[in-house]
C-alpha cells in the first residue's frame, strides 16, 4: 500500500488549511483516497494552525497524520512542532524567509521563498500555492493537472486566476521562482 | 355561548377545567368571537399554548389544530410551524408565567423578529396550576405562596416589554372589558406582523384567596382600579399613575 | 403504518465531492429533502448551519437562527407538524439544552433529525476538540421512557449517507433520529460520492386516522399535518389516540409508553446496522464506533500484519444497538475491547449485551482516538507483545 502523509503548518491567515484542502482534493481528483484534517485555535487569524493530508491508493483507515512523510512549514513555531516528527527519509519544505531550519538527520530540507515569490507574482496570499507547486515538482506525489483542477474547483472567484497563475509560473517556469535548494545540507539554527 | 359558535369548539371537552370565577373561560369565548370577527378560516389556524391554566384555553377546547407544548415554548413551536407553512395563522395563548418567565426570551425575540404571530397572554399575576406562586407579573404588595409576607420583586409591564422588543401591535384589556377585548384581538389577528394582547384575568382561587379578595365583584373592582383606560390614565398625575396600567390599543404601527 | 417511498433525482448534482464532514451532513440533508432548519451557532457544528443556509436558499426551504437551542428544537417540532422535514445541528451544551424538546418529540412522535457534532465535555469543556460523551445522553437524556434512533458516522461519506438516512428513519418511525458525529469527523475532509437518485420515505398519512395510536403491529400511527382540517390535538401530556390529555389514566399512559418503546425495539432488526472487519477468525475483537473505529481498524491492520487474529465490529447505529450481529461475532473472540472517546460509556452497554467482561479503553483528552492509545492499553493488559 502506498500511503503518503503530509503536514502543512503556519499561522492562521496564511492559507495553510486551504492548502491542505487543495492537496486533499487534488488527491481525490487524481483517483486516490484522500483525507484532510485541521487543528487550529479558537481565534480565526494569527494563531498557530496546521493541517494534515493523507493520500493513499487504498481506503484510509486512520485519517490523521502523526508522522508525516512531507512537511510544509510556513512558521518557525510550526517547524519546531513538526520537523522532528517527519519520518526518516522524509522531506521538509519551508518558507526560507520565515523559518530557520535546524539540522535533522536523513531528512531532505528545501527552503523556498514562497511568500517572496508570491509577492513577485502579485499577491503574497498565494504563497501556499507556490509552496504546493514546488513540493509537487520535487516529489511528484500527484500529477500537476490534479492540482490545477483542484484550484479551479476550490478557489473563490477572486483568487482562482492568481492561484492558477502562481501554479503555472512555479511549475512550468523556473525563471520566476528561484528556490534555494539545500539538499542534504546541514543547516545550523 | 351563542349556538353559532358551537362548531368551533370540541364539545366533548366541556365543561372547562377552570375554577369558578376564573377569567379564562371568558377569554376562551372572546377568542372564538375575535377569530370569527376577523373572518379567519378555522382550518388554517394553529393554536399553540404552553403549560399552565391559560394553556388549556385552546387545548383541547378549540376545534382547530392545537399544539400544547412545553412550558414556556409555544412561541418557538409556533415560529417553526408558521415558517414551514405560511398559510397558517399561528395564535399563541398562554399565561404570564409561561410567556414572560420561563419563555421570556422567546417572547422578546418573536417581537423583534416580527413574524405575523399573535400572542395572547392571559395574565392572572400568579402561577395558578402549581398552587399560587409568585410570577414576574405579581404586584409587589401581593401575597403568594412564595412571597408569603408580600414585598416581592417589581413586576413586568408586559406591554412595554414587547414594545421595547419591537412589537408593532400591542393592546391590553381585562376580561371584564369583553367588547373591547374582542375588538383588539380581531385586529391583532389580521395585523401584518407580530401582535401582542395582554388579557388581565382574575384568579380567585389562588390570588383571591391569598390576598383576601373575597368575591369576584371585589376582584373586578380591584382590577378596575389598577387597569385604567389609557386616555384616563394620561390625565392622572405621576403619583396617581403609580402601580396602574393602561388599557386599550397601546401600539398600532 | 408504513411510510410511502419514492425515488427522486438528487437535487445536488451527482458525482464526487471533497467535503468537510459538517458540509457533507448538510448536503445529505438536502438530498434527503430537508426543507427546514432551525439552529443556534455552536462550535464545532456551526459550519453545518452555515452550509445549509445557502443550500436551503438554493433548493427551497426555510432557515431560522433561533434565540437558543431550546428554541431550535421547539421550532423544528412545530415545523415537522406543519409538514416539513426538519433538522438542526448542535454540540454538547446545545444538545443538553435540547433534551426537554427531544423528550417532547419522542412522546408526540414527531419526526426530526439532530446532528450532534460531539465535543469534549462536560459543560463548555474543550469546544474545538472531539469527544463521544453524548452517546448515552442521546438515549437517556430526557426524562421518562422512550426510544430514539442514533447513528454513528465514521467517515465524511457516512456524514452524508447517514444524515440522509436519518430523515427516512425519522419519517418511517415517527421518531427523533440523531447523527452522533464528533469534531474529528465533522471537520475532516474526504471524498463524498453523491448518487444519481435517492429514496425518500414519507410519514404515513391517512386522513381521519388517529394520530397517536394504532392497532397496526408496527406501532406507527398516521401523521397528518397542520392546515389539513384534521383539527389536531397535540400535547406533551399523556394523551389518547386522538390527542386528548389523559393525565390521570394509568392504562392510557402505559399503553402509550409501551408502544413508543416497542415500535423501535420490535423493528430493531430492520433499523440496526453494523459492519464487521476480519471477524472470520478472531481472538481480539474491537467494538468501536465513529472516529474511534478508524483508529481501531488501523490497529487491526497492524495486528493482522503481525499475525494476531484481531478484528473489528463497528455499530453504525448506536441505538438500537446491533445486538444480534455482535452476539454472533463475539462468541468466538477471547477478548472484547471497546476503545471510546469517553469514559467507557458504550463499554457497559456491550457488557450488558454479551454478559461478559469488556476491556474498556477510554480516551478523554480532547483528541480523536489514537491507535497509540489502543496499543498502549493492549500492552498494559498484556494482550499483545509487539
Tab-separated table of N, CA and C in Angstrom, chain B residues 7 10 12-13 17 42-46 51 55-56 58-71 73 75-86 88 102 105-107 109-110 112-113 115, chain C residues 35-37 62-68 70-84 100-104 108 143 225-237 242-245 247:
chain	number	residue	atom	x	y	z
B	7	UNK	N	-69.790	25.117	16.563
B	7	UNK	CA	-68.944	24.308	15.662
B	7	UNK	C	-67.445	24.542	15.868
B	10	UNK	N	-64.702	21.904	20.661
B	10	UNK	CA	-64.807	20.456	20.856
B	10	UNK	C	-65.712	20.257	22.067
B	12	UNK	N	-67.025	17.804	23.397
B	12	UNK	CA	-66.734	16.690	24.307
B	12	UNK	C	-65.720	17.087	25.370
B	13	UNK	N	-65.034	18.211	25.153
B	13	UNK	CA	-64.018	18.651	26.124
B	13	UNK	C	-64.626	19.513	27.221
B	17	UNK	N	-61.977	23.001	32.622
B	17	UNK	CA	-61.458	22.699	33.965
B	17	UNK	C	-61.238	23.958	34.806
B	42	UNK	N	-60.936	28.558	10.071
B	42	UNK	CA	-60.544	27.717	11.214
B	42	UNK	C	-59.637	26.563	10.812
B	43	UNK	N	-59.703	26.149	9.540
B	43	UNK	CA	-58.821	25.064	9.092
B	43	UNK	C	-57.382	25.529	8.900
B	44	UNK	N	-57.175	26.830	8.936
B	44	UNK	CA	-55.817	27.349	8.752
B	44	UNK	C	-55.294	27.993	10.033
B	45	UNK	N	-55.954	27.703	11.143
B	45	UNK	CA	-55.499	28.244	12.429
B	45	UNK	C	-54.634	27.220	13.139
B	46	UNK	N	-53.604	27.704	13.785
B	46	UNK	CA	-52.860	26.848	14.711
B	46	UNK	C	-52.808	27.566	16.049
B	51	UNK	N	-47.615	25.679	29.116
B	51	UNK	CA	-48.061	24.911	30.282
B	51	UNK	C	-48.627	25.901	31.297
B	55	UNK	N	-52.916	27.823	29.146
B	55	UNK	CA	-52.574	26.976	28.003
B	55	UNK	C	-53.705	26.012	27.670
B	56	UNK	N	-54.617	25.804	28.622
B	56	UNK	CA	-55.750	24.906	28.390
B	56	UNK	C	-56.925	25.618	27.707
B	58	UNK	N	-57.052	26.982	24.560
B	58	UNK	CA	-57.275	26.408	23.223
B	58	UNK	C	-57.270	24.880	23.218
B	59	UNK	N	-56.439	24.285	24.044
B	59	UNK	CA	-56.261	22.827	24.005
B	59	UNK	C	-56.896	22.188	25.230
B	60	UNK	N	-57.903	21.404	25.069
B	60	UNK	CA	-58.444	20.865	23.809
B	60	UNK	C	-59.726	21.553	23.359
B	61	UNK	N	-60.027	22.745	23.843
B	61	UNK	CA	-61.392	23.251	23.643
B	61	UNK	C	-61.687	23.712	22.229
B	62	UNK	N	-60.671	24.170	21.484
B	62	UNK	CA	-60.948	24.715	20.159
B	62	UNK	C	-60.909	23.629	19.090
B	63	UNK	N	-61.884	23.660	18.206
B	63	UNK	CA	-61.939	22.677	17.122
B	63	UNK	C	-61.063	23.182	15.971
B	64	UNK	N	-59.782	23.174	16.233
B	64	UNK	CA	-58.788	23.603	15.231
B	64	UNK	C	-57.509	22.852	15.553
B	65	UNK	N	-56.476	23.049	14.755
B	65	UNK	CA	-55.181	22.454	15.097
B	65	UNK	C	-54.677	23.119	16.370
B	66	UNK	N	-54.370	22.303	17.368
B	66	UNK	CA	-53.869	22.845	18.626
B	66	UNK	C	-52.577	22.136	19.003
B	67	UNK	N	-51.638	22.901	19.507
B	67	UNK	CA	-50.323	22.375	19.859
B	67	UNK	C	-50.031	22.807	21.291
B	68	UNK	N	-50.195	21.860	22.180
B	68	UNK	CA	-49.989	22.095	23.611
B	68	UNK	C	-48.543	21.717	23.898
B	69	UNK	N	-47.693	22.717	24.092
B	69	UNK	CA	-46.246	22.488	24.011
B	69	UNK	C	-45.610	22.365	25.391
B	70	UNK	N	-44.313	22.523	25.416
B	70	UNK	CA	-43.557	22.553	26.666
B	70	UNK	C	-43.756	23.886	27.372
B	71	UNK	N	-43.416	23.913	28.632
B	71	UNK	CA	-43.560	25.132	29.434
B	71	UNK	C	-42.671	26.248	28.874
B	73	UNK	N	-42.549	27.460	25.802
B	73	UNK	CA	-42.045	27.348	24.437
B	73	UNK	C	-43.068	27.500	23.319
B	75	UNK	N	-44.219	29.892	21.654
B	75	UNK	CA	-43.852	30.832	20.584
B	75	UNK	C	-42.812	30.192	19.667
B	76	UNK	N	-41.866	29.465	20.255
B	76	UNK	CA	-40.846	28.808	19.427
B	76	UNK	C	-41.481	27.738	18.538
B	77	UNK	N	-42.380	26.937	19.103
B	77	UNK	CA	-43.088	25.925	18.297
B	77	UNK	C	-43.863	26.614	17.173
B	78	UNK	N	-44.568	27.683	17.537
B	78	UNK	CA	-45.401	28.381	16.555
B	78	UNK	C	-44.575	29.030	15.455
B	79	UNK	N	-43.383	29.522	15.829
B	79	UNK	CA	-42.495	30.132	14.838
B	79	UNK	C	-42.108	29.108	13.771
B	80	UNK	N	-41.748	27.907	14.217
B	80	UNK	CA	-41.373	26.862	13.260
B	80	UNK	C	-42.540	26.450	12.386
B	81	UNK	N	-43.710	26.310	12.994
B	81	UNK	CA	-44.886	25.889	12.225
B	81	UNK	C	-45.236	26.937	11.178
B	82	UNK	N	-45.183	28.213	11.578
B	82	UNK	CA	-45.513	29.272	10.619
B	82	UNK	C	-44.539	29.269	9.444
B	83	UNK	N	-43.233	29.152	9.750
B	83	UNK	CA	-42.240	29.202	8.667
B	83	UNK	C	-42.407	28.020	7.716
B	84	UNK	N	-42.796	26.872	8.264
B	84	UNK	CA	-42.943	25.686	7.423
B	84	UNK	C	-44.229	25.737	6.601
B	85	UNK	N	-45.228	26.480	7.051
B	85	UNK	CA	-46.484	26.614	6.293
B	85	UNK	C	-47.042	28.009	6.539
B	86	UNK	N	-46.708	28.914	5.638
B	86	UNK	CA	-47.062	30.310	5.861
B	86	UNK	C	-48.535	30.602	5.616
B	88	UNK	N	-50.639	29.195	7.460
B	88	UNK	CA	-51.198	29.031	8.803
B	88	UNK	C	-51.246	30.375	9.518
B	102	UNK	N	-40.334	31.681	32.168
B	102	UNK	CA	-39.560	30.621	31.509
B	102	UNK	C	-39.463	30.845	30.006
B	105	UNK	N	-37.551	34.803	26.872
B	105	UNK	CA	-36.612	35.025	25.775
B	105	UNK	C	-37.281	34.842	24.418
B	106	UNK	N	-38.135	33.819	24.314
B	106	UNK	CA	-38.823	33.591	23.037
B	106	UNK	C	-39.777	34.753	22.741
B	107	UNK	N	-40.398	35.287	23.813
B	107	UNK	CA	-41.353	36.390	23.629
B	107	UNK	C	-40.655	37.610	23.020
B	109	UNK	N	-37.834	37.820	21.462
B	109	UNK	CA	-37.262	37.590	20.130
B	109	UNK	C	-38.352	37.480	19.067
B	110	UNK	N	-39.499	36.958	19.446
B	110	UNK	CA	-40.614	36.920	18.482
B	110	UNK	C	-41.059	38.341	18.159
B	112	UNK	N	-39.184	40.995	18.266
B	112	UNK	CA	-38.113	41.563	17.430
B	112	UNK	C	-38.203	41.049	15.997
B	113	UNK	N	-38.465	39.760	15.864
B	113	UNK	CA	-38.464	39.115	14.547
B	113	UNK	C	-39.641	39.584	13.698
B	115	UNK	N	-42.493	38.245	12.919
B	115	UNK	CA	-43.301	37.327	12.112
B	115	UNK	C	-44.756	37.502	12.556
C	35	UNK	N	-36.219	20.508	4.347
C	35	UNK	CA	-36.673	21.837	3.919
C	35	UNK	C	-36.922	22.772	5.105
C	36	UNK	N	-36.372	22.415	6.257
C	36	UNK	CA	-36.472	23.316	7.406
C	36	UNK	C	-35.278	23.092	8.320
C	37	UNK	N	-34.640	24.195	8.697
C	37	UNK	CA	-33.515	24.110	9.632
C	37	UNK	C	-33.651	25.240	10.635
C	62	UNK	N	-36.849	26.631	4.500
C	62	UNK	CA	-36.805	27.718	5.473
C	62	UNK	C	-35.645	27.514	6.430
C	63	UNK	N	-34.935	28.596	6.682
C	63	UNK	CA	-33.879	28.586	7.684
C	63	UNK	C	-34.198	29.643	8.727
C	64	UNK	N	-34.020	29.310	9.984
C	64	UNK	CA	-34.137	30.343	11.011
C	64	UNK	C	-33.071	30.118	12.076
C	65	UNK	N	-32.396	31.215	12.432
C	65	UNK	CA	-31.476	31.161	13.558
C	65	UNK	C	-32.263	31.569	14.793
C	66	UNK	N	-32.448	30.624	15.700
C	66	UNK	CA	-33.283	30.877	16.878
C	66	UNK	C	-32.471	31.538	17.990
C	67	UNK	N	-33.151	31.891	19.076
C	67	UNK	CA	-32.503	32.614	20.168
C	67	UNK	C	-31.690	31.681	21.067
C	68	UNK	N	-31.927	30.401	20.967
C	68	UNK	CA	-31.134	29.415	21.699
C	68	UNK	C	-31.510	28.028	21.159
C	70	UNK	N	-32.978	25.673	22.750
C	70	UNK	CA	-34.329	25.285	23.169
C	70	UNK	C	-35.311	25.743	22.090
C	71	UNK	N	-35.151	26.988	21.666
C	71	UNK	CA	-35.990	27.497	20.594
C	71	UNK	C	-35.828	26.681	19.318
C	72	UNK	N	-34.609	26.258	19.026
C	72	UNK	CA	-34.365	25.494	17.793
C	72	UNK	C	-35.144	24.191	17.776
C	73	UNK	N	-35.020	23.413	18.848
C	73	UNK	CA	-35.688	22.101	18.836
C	73	UNK	C	-37.205	22.299	18.815
C	74	UNK	N	-37.690	23.332	19.504
C	74	UNK	CA	-39.138	23.564	19.540
C	74	UNK	C	-39.649	24.025	18.172
C	75	UNK	N	-38.900	24.891	17.520
C	75	UNK	CA	-39.304	25.342	16.183
C	75	UNK	C	-39.330	24.174	15.211
C	76	UNK	N	-38.378	23.259	15.368
C	76	UNK	CA	-38.359	22.076	14.489
C	76	UNK	C	-39.597	21.225	14.680
C	77	UNK	N	-40.020	21.070	15.931
C	77	UNK	CA	-41.207	20.239	16.199
C	77	UNK	C	-42.430	20.895	15.556
C	78	UNK	N	-42.548	22.221	15.726
C	78	UNK	CA	-43.654	22.929	15.081
C	78	UNK	C	-43.616	22.766	13.576
C	79	UNK	N	-42.410	22.889	13.003
C	79	UNK	CA	-42.264	22.781	11.551
C	79	UNK	C	-42.594	21.370	11.070
C	80	UNK	N	-42.163	20.382	11.839
C	80	UNK	CA	-42.409	18.997	11.439
C	80	UNK	C	-43.909	18.717	11.376
C	81	UNK	N	-44.651	19.234	12.357
C	81	UNK	CA	-46.110	19.041	12.340
C	81	UNK	C	-46.779	19.884	11.256
C	82	UNK	N	-46.060	20.882	10.763
C	82	UNK	CA	-46.584	21.643	9.622
C	82	UNK	C	-46.176	20.980	8.306
C	83	UNK	N	-45.559	19.800	8.400
C	83	UNK	CA	-45.270	19.006	7.209
C	83	UNK	C	-43.830	19.030	6.748
C	84	UNK	N	-42.976	19.767	7.445
C	84	UNK	CA	-41.596	19.914	6.971
C	84	UNK	C	-40.732	18.722	7.371
C	100	UNK	N	-35.249	18.550	26.786
C	100	UNK	CA	-36.678	18.555	27.084
C	100	UNK	C	-37.491	18.451	25.792
C	101	UNK	N	-37.032	19.187	24.791
C	101	UNK	CA	-37.714	19.149	23.499
C	101	UNK	C	-37.608	17.790	22.830
C	102	UNK	N	-36.481	17.120	23.012
C	102	UNK	CA	-36.309	15.793	22.428
C	102	UNK	C	-37.308	14.817	23.055
C	103	UNK	N	-37.491	14.931	24.363
C	103	UNK	CA	-38.496	14.090	25.016
C	103	UNK	C	-39.890	14.387	24.494
C	104	UNK	N	-40.168	15.671	24.273
C	104	UNK	CA	-41.476	16.058	23.718
C	104	UNK	C	-41.661	15.452	22.327
C	108	UNK	N	-44.560	12.879	21.355
C	108	UNK	CA	-45.577	13.253	20.374
C	108	UNK	C	-45.289	12.629	19.008
C	143	UNK	N	-36.231	13.014	30.397
C	143	UNK	CA	-36.820	12.207	31.457
C	143	UNK	C	-37.868	11.235	30.912
C	225	UNK	N	-50.789	16.724	8.929
C	225	UNK	CA	-50.082	17.979	9.188
C	225	UNK	C	-51.090	19.062	9.546
C	226	UNK	N	-50.576	20.138	10.116
C	226	UNK	CA	-51.419	21.311	10.383
C	226	UNK	C	-51.998	21.832	9.063
C	227	UNK	N	-53.163	22.426	9.160
C	227	UNK	CA	-53.731	23.095	7.991
C	227	UNK	C	-54.486	22.179	7.052
C	228	UNK	N	-54.621	20.898	7.433
C	228	UNK	CA	-55.332	19.950	6.574
C	228	UNK	C	-56.751	19.697	7.056
C	229	UNK	N	-57.202	20.465	8.027
C	229	UNK	CA	-58.552	20.290	8.529
C	229	UNK	C	-58.720	19.110	9.476
C	230	UNK	N	-57.587	18.567	9.951
C	230	UNK	CA	-57.668	17.389	10.828
C	230	UNK	C	-57.934	17.779	12.285
C	231	UNK	N	-57.901	19.066	12.589
C	231	UNK	CA	-58.130	19.548	13.961
C	231	UNK	C	-57.252	18.758	14.948
C	232	UNK	N	-55.962	18.835	14.705
C	232	UNK	CA	-55.005	18.057	15.502
C	232	UNK	C	-54.956	18.550	16.938
C	233	UNK	N	-54.850	17.591	17.827
C	233	UNK	CA	-54.666	17.864	19.254
C	233	UNK	C	-53.321	17.271	19.632
C	234	UNK	N	-52.335	18.121	19.749
C	234	UNK	CA	-51.003	17.607	20.067
C	234	UNK	C	-50.625	18.098	21.452
C	235	UNK	N	-50.148	17.211	22.276
C	235	UNK	CA	-49.776	17.598	23.632
C	235	UNK	C	-48.629	16.737	24.127
C	236	UNK	N	-47.796	17.336	24.954
C	236	UNK	CA	-46.728	16.597	25.604
C	236	UNK	C	-47.192	15.928	26.894
C	237	UNK	N	-48.462	16.141	27.235
C	237	UNK	CA	-49.038	15.385	28.344
C	237	UNK	C	-49.487	14.032	27.813
C	242	UNK	N	-56.512	10.129	20.013
C	242	UNK	CA	-56.940	11.358	19.354
C	242	UNK	C	-56.128	12.561	19.817
C	243	UNK	N	-55.411	12.420	20.915
C	243	UNK	CA	-54.602	13.519	21.421
C	243	UNK	C	-55.184	14.183	22.653
C	244	UNK	N	-56.318	13.675	23.147
C	244	UNK	CA	-56.889	14.255	24.376
C	244	UNK	C	-55.993	13.921	25.570
C	245	UNK	N	-55.785	14.924	26.419
C	245	UNK	CA	-54.989	14.689	27.628
C	245	UNK	C	-55.675	13.665	28.525
C	247	UNK	N	-54.245	12.589	31.792
C	247	UNK	CA	-53.133	12.626	32.743
C	247	UNK	C	-53.405	11.841	34.017
